[in-house]
Structures are given as structure tokens and as C-alpha cells.
């Protein structure tokens, strides 16, 4: 892999199985053809499936990317974990962290102008990565006041809600004598960009404000055909 793997925190990875030794031999390679990003499972001589990852999370229907933190790298991170571990829940819970710490560091350099990511390095990375601030460390949990495609994310320092099918977040922050509730999207940006916000008094119905912003997000991007 081109890039350093951090050695901080810990992550639970799927337990070793009879197929683990096979997975360790898997190697992924990324390069560009006429400017288009191409990722292969080199060991199995096949192209990494964009469609399979889109069934799980939909950040970048136009394809994969790498080398920064954005929607294309998020889609690639999900696809890599899904392909390597064949575990949808694990991929959904950890792809944002994997994107920020690993996929964002991949670079096409050297004479071959490509990057390589062996399976053993994926295992090593997932054993050492710390949770990212927007990662679904516990998979999130549904709320009776939120649309079904939203989840409440466990955070000790603030309340965060994440849309499961798009790169949208709702974050509560403290104002002077008020609460600031922000709907934001990371997209292809290095940092989240606000889409809408509400400033409410602490005694106001904050849950109603959160629900309104979640519905506003859903109205901004209509679900794809077949999504509910």
C-alpha cells in the first residue's frame, strides 16, 4: 500500500475463519485508464464491483476514487471491505474510518502508476484503526422520530445522526445560550459543508428540529429507484 497505516486505537475485525489464509493472499490494485479509476482484485483476476457496494451505501454512483477523503473514496472503501471480508455489517460500520485512514492515502506512483493493497495490510489496518468521528462504531440505531434511513450515532462529546444511504449528517453543537443543529455533507470535500442549520433555544423541541432537517435531507436527494 502507498501510504502509512496508523497505529492508534483498536478495531474489532471479523474472526479468523478457514478462508482467512486465502484472504491474506488477495491483492487489490488501482490505476487509471483514460482518466477513469479502475480497481481490480488482482488475485482473482476480476474488476471490483461498484454495483455491489452501491447496494450497501450510495456515495458515488459514478465510480471509485482514492487519495483524499470524499464520496468516491468512501465508495471504494466500502467496496474493498465488502469484497475482502464478505460481511455487509462490518463494511457498513467501518468503511468511513477505512476511507479516512487508508484509502485517502493511496497514491498511483512509481513506474507502474498504480497502487497495491494486499489483504494482509487490510487486516493489519483494521486491527489498528481508531474510530473516525462520523463512523458508525455500533452500526447506529434507529429512532422512532427519524425517517427509517437515518441512524443515531454513539458519540460521547456530541449528538450525531447519519443518513445510511447518503453522505449526510446532522450534528448538534453548543451556541452561547442556544443549540446549533447543522445538516452537512462531506461529498468530495475534505471537510463537511453545511447544507442547512437551525439555531434553537435549549428549552425548544430539539427532536422536532432534527426530524425536520432529516426530512429536508431526504427531499434534497430523492431515493434511487428501488430504494425505500
Backbone as CSV, one residue per row, in Angstrom:
resi,resn,N_x,N_y,N_z,CA_x,CA_y,CA_z,C_x,C_y,C_z
1,UNK,0.842,-1.185,0.000,0.000,0.000,0.000,0.871,1.226,0.000
2,UNK,0.506,2.289,-0.777,1.225,3.533,-0.756,0.602,4.421,0.293
3,UNK,1.299,4.691,1.392,0.745,5.458,2.498,1.016,4.733,3.782
4,UNK,0.981,5.455,4.884,1.286,4.855,6.173,0.021,4.406,6.866
5,UNK,0.069,3.282,7.542,-1.037,2.790,8.344,-0.811,3.221,9.772
6,UNK,-1.741,4.008,10.366,-1.541,4.484,11.726,-1.622,3.365,12.725
7,UNK,-0.997,3.548,13.847,-1.003,2.523,14.895,-1.576,3.115,16.160
8,UNK,-2.872,3.450,16.097,-3.526,4.035,17.266,-4.905,3.444,17.394
9,UNK,-5.379,3.261,18.626,-6.710,2.741,18.860,-6.786,1.269,18.521
10,UNK,-8.005,0.757,18.441,-8.193,-0.642,18.093,-9.532,-0.818,17.427
11,UNK,-9.633,-1.810,16.573,-10.858,-2.136,15.875,-11.084,-3.632,15.966
12,UNK,-12.334,-4.020,16.117,-12.660,-5.433,16.081,-12.803,-5.847,14.630
13,UNK,-12.083,-6.871,14.227,-12.185,-7.367,12.861,-12.848,-8.731,12.916
14,UNK,-13.475,-9.141,11.787,-14.098,-10.461,11.787,-13.116,-11.537,12.218
15,UNK,-13.605,-12.491,12.991,-12.732,-13.545,13.499,-12.170,-14.370,12.353
16,UNK,-10.986,-14.926,12.601,-10.337,-15.757,11.587,-11.215,-16.947,11.240
17,UNK,-11.228,-17.307,9.992,-12.034,-18.421,9.512,-11.166,-19.300,8.626
18,UNK,-11.695,-20.478,8.194,-10.902,-21.334,7.320,-10.465,-20.624,6.047
19,UNK,-11.219,-19.574,5.636,-10.855,-18.857,4.421,-9.888,-17.720,4.663
20,UNK,-9.428,-17.538,5.900,-8.569,-16.409,6.210,-7.255,-16.466,5.436
21,UNK,-6.638,-17.635,5.370,-5.369,-17.727,4.661,-5.548,-17.364,3.197
22,UNK,-6.707,-17.708,2.630,-6.988,-17.337,1.251,-7.113,-15.823,1.127
23,UNK,-7.819,-15.188,2.081,-7.994,-13.747,2.028,-6.651,-13.031,2.140
24,UNK,-5.757,-13.566,2.952,-4.449,-12.929,3.120,-3.687,-12.829,1.805
25,UNK,-3.981,-13.725,0.865,-3.263,-13.711,-0.415,-3.906,-12.773,-1.430
26,UNK,-5.084,-12.231,-1.095,-5.770,-11.327,-2.023,-4.996,-10.019,-2.128
27,UNK,-4.920,-9.473,-3.335,-4.267,-8.185,-3.540,-5.121,-7.339,-4.469
28,UNK,-5.300,-6.088,-4.092,-6.052,-5.152,-4.910,-5.088,-4.171,-5.567
29,UNK,-5.444,-3.726,-6.758,-4.612,-2.781,-7.487,-5.515,-1.713,-8.084
30,UNK,-5.055,-0.464,-8.049,-5.820,0.637,-8.620,-4.980,1.433,-9.592
31,UNK,-5.586,1.846,-10.700,-4.895,2.632,-11.707,-5.953,3.387,-12.515
32,UNK,-5.514,4.147,-13.501,-6.441,4.928,-14.316,-6.310,4.548,-15.790
33,UNK,-7.449,4.503,-16.460,-7.498,4.277,-17.904,-8.267,5.450,-18.502
34,UNK,-7.586,6.265,-19.275,-8.191,7.475,-19.840,-8.822,8.341,-18.752
35,UNK,-8.130,8.416,-17.614,-8.599,9.241,-16.517,-9.622,8.581,-15.617
36,UNK,-10.144,7.423,-15.988,-11.161,6.724,-15.209,-10.491,5.777,-14.211
37,UNK,-10.919,5.847,-12.950,-10.364,4.984,-11.911,-10.808,3.543,-12.128
38,UNK,-9.858,2.631,-12.078,-10.125,1.201,-12.225,-9.485,0.474,-11.045
39,UNK,-10.239,-0.415,-10.399,-9.732,-1.195,-9.268,-9.980,-2.667,-9.558
40,UNK,-8.937,-3.471,-9.402,-9.040,-4.902,-9.672,-8.733,-5.707,-8.420
41,UNK,-9.427,-6.832,-8.281,-8.994,-7.876,-7.355,-7.998,-8.700,-8.154
42,UNK,-6.730,-8.356,-7.979,-5.684,-8.921,-8.827,-5.564,-10.423,-8.661
43,UNK,-5.763,-10.900,-7.444,-5.592,-12.326,-7.168,-6.664,-13.165,-7.840
44,UNK,-7.872,-12.583,-8.016,-8.974,-13.329,-8.614,-9.268,-12.880,-10.039
45,UNK,-8.419,-11.990,-10.566,-8.489,-11.562,-11.963,-9.873,-11.027,-12.334
46,UNK,-10.384,-10.119,-11.493,-11.687,-9.525,-11.787,-11.715,-8.081,-11.290
47,UNK,-12.615,-7.331,-11.875,-12.789,-5.930,-11.507,-13.628,-5.834,-10.240
48,UNK,-13.267,-4.911,-9.341,-14.017,-4.721,-8.108,-15.400,-4.170,-8.441
49,UNK,-16.420,-4.757,-7.846,-17.795,-4.415,-8.185,-18.239,-3.106,-7.548
50,UNK,-18.568,-2.125,-8.372,-19.178,-0.892,-7.877,-20.622,-1.139,-7.465
51,UNK,-21.345,-1.933,-8.260,-22.769,-2.151,-8.020,-23.026,-2.808,-6.674
52,UNK,-22.188,-3.759,-6.290,-22.412,-4.442,-5.020,-22.285,-3.475,-3.851
53,UNK,-21.303,-2.572,-3.917,-21.135,-1.607,-2.829,-22.257,-0.576,-2.832
54,UNK,-22.783,-0.222,-4.019,-23.884,0.733,-4.103,-25.151,0.189,-3.475
55,UNK,-25.289,-1.124,-3.453,-26.442,-1.726,-2.781,-26.369,-1.528,-1.266
56,UNK,-25.160,-1.253,-0.774,-24.967,-1.093,0.668,-24.973,0.379,1.065
57,UNK,-24.179,1.205,0.402,-24.154,2.653,0.620,-24.019,3.322,-0.742
58,UNK,-24.626,4.490,-0.892,-24.612,5.158,-2.185,-23.982,6.536,-2.038
59,UNK,-22.656,6.596,-2.208,-21.937,7.860,-2.133,-21.508,8.345,-3.510
60,UNK,-21.154,7.417,-4.399,-20.570,7.813,-5.685,-20.984,6.839,-6.789
61,UNK,-22.183,6.996,-7.342,-22.625,6.107,-8.432,-21.746,6.207,-9.670
62,UNK,-20.979,7.296,-9.790,-20.143,7.483,-10.977,-18.844,6.686,-10.923
63,UNK,-18.498,6.132,-9.726,-17.302,5.300,-9.661,-16.441,5.548,-8.443
64,UNK,-15.307,4.840,-8.398,-14.384,4.901,-7.266,-13.393,6.055,-7.417
65,UNK,-12.822,6.430,-6.281,-11.697,7.358,-6.249,-10.829,7.011,-5.053
66,UNK,-9.674,7.665,-4.950,-8.761,7.441,-3.824,-7.875,8.669,-3.666
67,UNK,-7.087,8.685,-2.592,-6.105,9.749,-2.419,-6.601,10.979,-1.684
68,UNK,-7.859,10.976,-1.233,-8.415,12.079,-0.457,-9.650,11.562,0.265
69,UNK,-10.256,12.382,1.113,-11.462,11.982,1.827,-12.663,12.596,1.126
70,UNK,-13.453,11.773,0.491,-14.616,12.254,-0.241,-15.547,11.110,-0.572
71,UNK,-16.522,11.361,-1.442,-17.538,10.357,-1.739,-16.991,9.199,-2.566
72,UNK,-16.138,9.505,-3.573,-15.545,8.423,-4.370,-14.689,7.484,-3.546
73,UNK,-13.784,8.020,-2.701,-13.019,7.154,-1.797,-13.897,6.412,-0.788
74,UNK,-14.997,7.034,-0.348,-15.913,6.336,0.567,-16.510,5.116,-0.114
75,UNK,-16.890,5.267,-1.395,-17.452,4.135,-2.127,-16.416,3.031,-2.301
76,UNK,-15.173,3.412,-2.582,-14.111,2.420,-2.733,-13.827,1.718,-1.414
77,UNK,-13.788,2.462,-0.321,-13.526,1.855,0.982,-14.581,0.811,1.318
78,UNK,-15.850,1.156,1.064,-16.927,0.198,1.315,-16.772,-1.031,0.422
79,UNK,-16.463,-0.817,-0.859,-16.325,-1.930,-1.802,-15.171,-2.849,-1.422
80,UNK,-14.054,-2.269,-0.984,-12.895,-3.079,-0.604,-13.208,-3.946,0.614
81,UNK,-13.792,-3.343,1.652,-14.107,-4.121,2.859,-15.160,-5.179,2.560
82,UNK,-16.144,-4.818,1.747,-17.203,-5.769,1.405,-16.646,-6.935,0.605
83,UNK,-15.774,-6.637,-0.337,-15.197,-7.696,-1.169,-14.248,-8.568,-0.366
84,UNK,-13.462,-7.948,0.494,-12.430,-8.688,1.220,-13.010,-9.552,2.345
85,UNK,-13.894,-8.944,3.167,-14.449,-9.675,4.313,-15.772,-10.370,4.004
86,UNK,-16.447,-9.953,2.922,-17.760,-10.505,2.570,-18.712,-10.422,3.760
87,UNK,-18.719,-9.249,4.406,-19.517,-9.036,5.607,-20.132,-7.633,5.506
88,UNK,-21.422,-7.564,5.178,-22.070,-6.279,4.933,-22.082,-5.389,6.173
89,UNK,-22.392,-5.966,7.330,-22.444,-5.165,8.549,-21.076,-4.580,8.876
90,UNK,-20.039,-5.384,8.757,-18.690,-4.905,9.057,-18.297,-3.790,8.088
91,UNK,-18.597,-3.981,6.808,-18.255,-2.957,5.818,-18.984,-1.655,6.103
92,UNK,-20.269,-1.740,6.429,-21.059,-0.535,6.700,-20.541,0.203,7.939
93,UNK,-20.149,-0.522,8.965,-19.739,0.094,10.215,-18.361,0.747,10.127
94,UNK,-17.495,0.245,9.227,-16.099,0.677,9.286,-15.558,1.338,8.024
95,UNK,-16.392,1.481,6.984,-15.820,1.978,5.733,-15.391,3.447,5.814
96,UNK,-16.072,4.271,6.626,-15.670,5.677,6.727,-14.291,5.787,7.378
97,UNK,-14.084,5.044,8.449,-12.768,5.032,9.088,-11.703,4.518,8.126
98,UNK,-12.019,3.437,7.406,-11.074,2.848,6.453,-10.757,3.839,5.332
99,UNK,-11.776,4.578,4.898,-11.527,5.600,3.889,-10.551,6.665,4.398
100,UNK,-10.847,7.207,5.568,-10.061,8.332,6.072,-8.616,7.957,6.398
101,UNK,-8.417,6.727,6.857,-7.098,6.337,7.326,-6.281,5.560,6.284
102,UNK,-6.953,4.924,5.318,-6.230,4.076,4.359,-6.459,4.521,2.916
103,UNK,-7.714,4.507,2.459,-7.996,4.810,1.054,-7.561,6.228,0.695
104,UNK,-7.705,7.152,1.621,-7.296,8.531,1.350,-5.787,8.662,1.167
105,UNK,-5.024,7.646,1.593,-3.567,7.684,1.482,-3.040,6.946,0.253
106,UNK,-3.903,6.279,-0.479,-3.457,5.536,-1.659,-3.034,6.499,-2.759
107,UNK,-1.934,6.173,-3.422,-1.421,7.020,-4.491,-0.943,6.165,-5.659
108,UNK,-1.191,6.629,-6.862,-0.679,5.968,-8.055,0.689,6.559,-8.377
109,UNK,1.728,5.922,-7.890,3.063,6.436,-8.157,3.966,5.303,-8.631
110,UNK,5.205,5.616,-8.843,6.133,4.609,-9.349,5.992,4.442,-10.853
111,UNK,6.842,3.584,-11.410,6.863,3.377,-12.856,5.545,2.820,-13.382
112,UNK,4.855,1.998,-12.552,3.609,1.377,-12.994,2.409,2.304,-12.847
113,UNK,2.575,3.439,-12.135,1.492,4.413,-11.935,0.239,3.739,-11.381
114,UNK,0.414,2.973,-10.319,-0.714,2.301,-9.696,-0.427,2.103,-8.217
115,UNK,-1.452,1.757,-7.452,-1.258,1.395,-6.051,-1.614,-0.069,-5.849
116,UNK,-0.999,-0.676,-4.825,-1.269,-2.061,-4.461,-1.701,-2.105,-2.999
117,UNK,-2.699,-2.913,-2.711,-3.176,-3.081,-1.334,-3.368,-4.568,-1.057
118,UNK,-2.391,-5.226,-0.425,-2.516,-6.660,-0.108,-3.522,-6.889,1.022
119,UNK,-4.109,-8.086,1.021,-5.067,-8.431,2.054,-4.487,-8.368,3.450
120,UNK,-3.246,-8.767,3.603,-2.646,-8.756,4.932,-2.530,-7.332,5.463
121,UNK,-2.397,-6.351,4.566,-2.331,-4.967,5.017,-3.711,-4.445,5.409
122,UNK,-4.758,-4.960,4.764,-6.116,-4.601,5.179,-6.363,-5.122,6.584
123,UNK,-5.974,-6.382,6.841,-6.130,-6.942,8.186,-5.350,-6.132,9.213
124,UNK,-4.123,-5.780,8.882,-3.286,-5.027,9.812,-3.886,-3.656,10.089
125,UNK,-4.417,-3.015,9.031,-5.019,-1.695,9.208,-6.255,-1.773,10.094
126,UNK,-7.123,-2.738,9.840,-8.369,-2.825,10.602,-8.118,-3.231,12.041
127,UNK,-6.954,-3.788,12.337,-6.618,-4.154,13.711,-6.077,-2.965,14.495
128,UNK,-5.749,-1.861,13.796,-5.119,-0.734,14.481,-5.867,0.578,14.340
129,UNK,-6.849,0.645,13.432,-7.512,1.919,13.188,-8.401,2.334,14.341
130,UNK,-8.399,3.628,14.646,-9.307,4.199,15.638,-10.570,4.652,14.928
131,UNK,-11.690,4.691,15.648,-12.954,5.143,15.070,-12.855,6.589,14.603
132,UNK,-13.376,6.870,13.425,-13.465,8.236,12.946,-14.672,8.912,13.587
133,UNK,-14.672,10.226,13.581,-15.730,10.957,14.277,-17.113,10.694,13.707
134,UNK,-17.200,10.308,12.422,-18.512,10.048,11.861,-18.744,8.565,11.586
135,UNK,-17.856,7.711,12.064,-18.015,6.274,11.816,-19.156,5.710,12.640
136,UNK,-19.853,4.739,12.079,-20.911,4.059,12.808,-20.287,2.947,13.633
137,UNK,-19.712,3.302,14.768,-18.988,2.329,15.578,-19.881,1.192,16.026
138,UNK,-21.166,1.477,16.258,-22.077,0.424,16.702,-23.144,0.140,15.655
139,UNK,-22.914,0.597,14.444,-23.898,0.405,13.393,-25.013,1.427,13.443
140,UNK,-24.996,2.300,14.456,-26.073,3.268,14.612,-27.336,2.582,15.100
141,UNK,-28.286,3.381,15.487,-29.554,2.802,15.936,-30.697,3.648,15.403
142,UNK,-31.788,3.010,15.015,-32.937,3.765,14.501,-33.612,4.551,15.617
143,UNK,-34.359,5.557,15.228,-35.100,6.362,16.196,-36.544,6.473,15.720
144,UNK,-37.505,6.365,16.621,-38.910,6.455,16.205,-39.277,7.821,15.650
145,UNK,-38.437,8.845,15.905,-38.745,10.194,15.417,-38.048,10.514,14.101
146,UNK,-37.177,9.617,13.618,-36.423,9.877,12.397,-36.910,9.000,11.246
147,UNK,-36.740,9.462,10.011,-37.021,8.591,8.861,-36.186,7.325,8.959
148,UNK,-36.657,6.257,8.323,-36.017,4.947,8.502,-34.606,4.868,7.942
149,UNK,-34.220,5.796,7.073,-32.869,5.758,6.516,-31.878,6.576,7.338
150,UNK,-32.269,7.002,8.534,-31.375,7.742,9.424,-31.077,6.930,10.670
151,UNK,-29.880,7.133,11.229,-29.454,6.434,12.430,-28.832,7.424,13.409
152,UNK,-29.019,7.160,14.685,-28.341,7.917,15.731,-26.998,7.255,15.993
153,UNK,-25.933,8.034,15.961,-24.581,7.517,16.118,-24.094,7.774,17.534
154,UNK,-23.475,6.786,18.144,-22.969,6.917,19.507,-21.716,7.785,19.528
155,UNK,-21.795,8.923,20.181,-20.657,9.803,20.387,-20.712,10.328,21.814
156,UNK,-19.581,10.399,22.482,-19.560,10.866,23.859,-19.629,12.385,23.953
157,UNK,-19.090,13.089,22.944,-18.959,14.537,23.061,-20.095,15.318,22.425
158,UNK,-20.887,14.698,21.538,-21.977,15.422,20.913,-22.975,14.444,20.309
159,UNK,-24.115,14.947,19.910,-25.117,14.101,19.262,-24.940,14.194,17.754
160,UNK,-24.853,13.035,17.112,-24.646,12.963,15.674,-25.641,11.976,15.089
161,UNK,-26.188,12.337,13.931,-27.089,11.454,13.205,-26.550,11.320,11.789
162,UNK,-26.625,10.100,11.232,-26.059,9.843,9.910,-27.099,9.198,9.020
163,UNK,-27.152,9.713,7.807,-28.048,9.118,6.821,-27.379,7.879,6.242
164,UNK,-28.085,6.769,6.225,-27.476,5.496,5.841,-27.194,5.403,4.353
165,UNK,-27.975,6.093,3.520,-27.854,5.910,2.081,-27.178,7.070,1.362
166,UNK,-26.791,8.118,2.096,-26.107,9.263,1.503,-25.118,9.812,2.518
167,UNK,-24.180,10.638,2.035,-23.142,11.193,2.904,-23.638,12.470,3.587
168,UNK,-24.736,12.333,4.334,-25.327,13.468,5.049,-25.301,13.205,6.554
169,UNK,-25.078,14.272,7.328,-25.002,14.166,8.775,-25.764,15.313,9.420
170,UNK,-26.290,15.062,10.592,-26.871,16.115,11.425,-26.073,16.140,12.719
171,UNK,-25.550,17.310,13.065,-24.689,17.451,14.233,-25.236,18.539,15.135
172,UNK,-25.303,18.256,16.436,-25.716,19.250,17.416,-24.490,19.863,18.064
173,UNK,-24.441,21.197,18.090,-23.340,21.893,18.733,-23.855,22.938,19.690
174,UNK,-23.039,23.337,20.628,-23.432,24.336,21.615,-23.169,25.739,21.107
175,UNK,-24.180,26.602,21.242,-24.009,28.022,20.987,-23.806,28.727,22.317
176,UNK,-23.980,30.034,22.322,-23.804,30.791,23.569,-24.888,30.428,24.567
177,UNK,-26.129,30.695,24.207,-27.266,30.313,25.046,-28.248,29.475,24.252
178,UNK,-27.761,28.867,23.180,-28.638,28.151,22.272,-27.963,26.880,21.792
179,UNK,-28.722,26.088,21.055,-28.178,24.915,20.381,-28.141,25.188,18.890
180,UNK,-27.068,24.773,18.240,-26.961,24.898,16.793,-27.058,23.497,16.202
181,UNK,-28.034,23.282,15.342,-28.250,21.986,14.711,-27.928,22.141,13.229
182,UNK,-26.919,21.383,12.746,-26.419,21.566,11.383,-26.619,20.296,10.570
183,UNK,-27.176,20.456,9.379,-27.221,19.388,8.384,-26.056,19.625,7.442
184,UNK,-25.181,18.630,7.279,-23.997,18.832,6.443,-23.734,17.603,5.577
185,UNK,-22.871,17.802,4.586,-22.490,16.736,3.664,-21.013,16.860,3.371
186,UNK,-20.298,15.731,3.416,-18.879,15.785,3.092,-18.669,15.738,1.589
187,UNK,-19.376,14.862,0.913,-19.237,14.778,-0.538,-17.789,14.590,-0.945
188,UNK,-17.335,15.382,-1.898,-15.956,15.301,-2.378,-15.047,16.278,-1.657
189,UNK,-15.529,16.905,-0.603,-14.742,17.902,0.107,-13.899,17.259,1.193
190,UNK,-12.848,17.957,1.580,-12.005,17.459,2.668,-12.714,17.609,4.005
191,UNK,-13.612,18.610,4.107,-14.334,18.839,5.358,-15.824,18.955,5.051
192,UNK,-16.675,18.585,5.998,-18.122,18.670,5.754,-18.560,20.095,5.446
193,UNK,-19.488,20.229,4.509,-20.046,21.531,4.151,-21.487,21.605,4.640
194,UNK,-21.869,22.692,5.312,-23.243,22.802,5.810,-24.243,22.941,4.674
195,UNK,-25.356,22.219,4.781,-26.444,22.318,3.816,-27.589,23.155,4.381
196,UNK,-27.775,23.081,5.683,-28.823,23.842,6.364,-28.509,23.829,7.851
197,UNK,-29.067,24.782,8.577,-28.866,24.776,10.025,-30.035,25.458,10.713
198,UNK,-30.204,25.161,11.977,-31.217,25.780,12.815,-30.561,26.175,14.132
199,UNK,-30.920,27.343,14.625,-30.488,27.782,15.949,-31.712,27.793,16.843
200,UNK,-31.674,26.997,17.897,-32.863,26.842,18.749,-32.484,27.050,20.209
201,UNK,-33.437,27.531,20.974,-33.233,27.683,22.410,-33.135,26.312,23.044
202,UNK,-32.400,26.235,24.152,-32.177,24.941,24.803,-33.473,24.292,25.252
203,UNK,-34.485,25.118,25.560,-35.749,24.549,26.019,-36.692,24.205,24.860
204,UNK,-36.269,24.476,23.625,-37.110,24.186,22.468,-37.149,22.689,22.185
205,UNK,-38.030,22.307,21.276,-38.177,20.898,20.899,-37.088,20.545,19.882
206,UNK,-35.917,20.164,20.397,-34.779,19.863,19.523,-35.068,18.640,18.655
207,UNK,-35.798,17.670,19.191,-36.093,16.457,18.421,-36.883,16.802,17.168
208,UNK,-37.779,17.776,17.265,-38.549,18.191,16.103,-37.646,18.833,15.050
209,UNK,-36.676,19.622,15.507,-35.733,20.262,14.585,-34.898,19.207,13.860
210,UNK,-34.434,18.194,14.599,-33.655,17.113,13.995,-34.483,16.390,12.939
211,UNK,-35.740,16.126,13.277,-36.619,15.444,12.338,-36.827,16.282,11.079
212,UNK,-36.995,17.585,11.236,-37.201,18.456,10.080,-35.980,18.464,9.162
213,UNK,-34.773,18.500,9.757,-33.564,18.508,8.947,-33.355,17.172,8.240
214,UNK,-33.700,16.073,8.909,-33.605,14.762,8.269,-34.534,14.683,7.068
215,UNK,-35.741,15.201,7.226,-36.690,15.199,6.115,-36.237,16.146,5.008
216,UNK,-35.610,17.263,5.387,-35.074,18.185,4.388,-33.963,17.514,3.583
217,UNK,-33.121,16.733,4.252,-32.078,15.988,3.554,-32.691,15.002,2.574
218,UNK,-33.694,14.289,3.010,-34.344,13.308,2.137,-34.985,13.984,0.926
219,UNK,-35.450,15.218,1.102,-36.050,15.946,-0.020,-34.991,16.477,-0.982
220,UNK,-33.765,16.722,-0.468,-32.699,17.232,-1.318,-32.255,16.199,-2.338
221,UNK,-32.193,14.947,-1.924,-31.767,13.859,-2.809,-32.819,12.755,-2.739
222,UNK,-33.565,12.603,-3.778,-34.599,11.584,-3.796,-33.954,10.196,-3.820
223,UNK,-34.558,9.210,-3.150,-34.018,7.845,-3.198,-33.957,7.331,-4.630
224,UNK,-32.942,6.503,-4.907,-32.835,5.889,-6.212,-33.975,4.903,-6.411
225,UNK,-34.274,4.584,-7.658,-35.331,3.624,-7.948,-35.033,2.293,-7.257
226,UNK,-36.007,1.771,-6.541,-35.827,0.521,-5.821,-35.469,0.723,-4.367
227,UNK,-35.066,1.978,-3.983,-34.768,2.255,-2.586,-36.049,2.646,-1.860
228,UNK,-36.045,2.415,-0.556,-37.203,2.769,0.265,-36.766,3.724,1.354
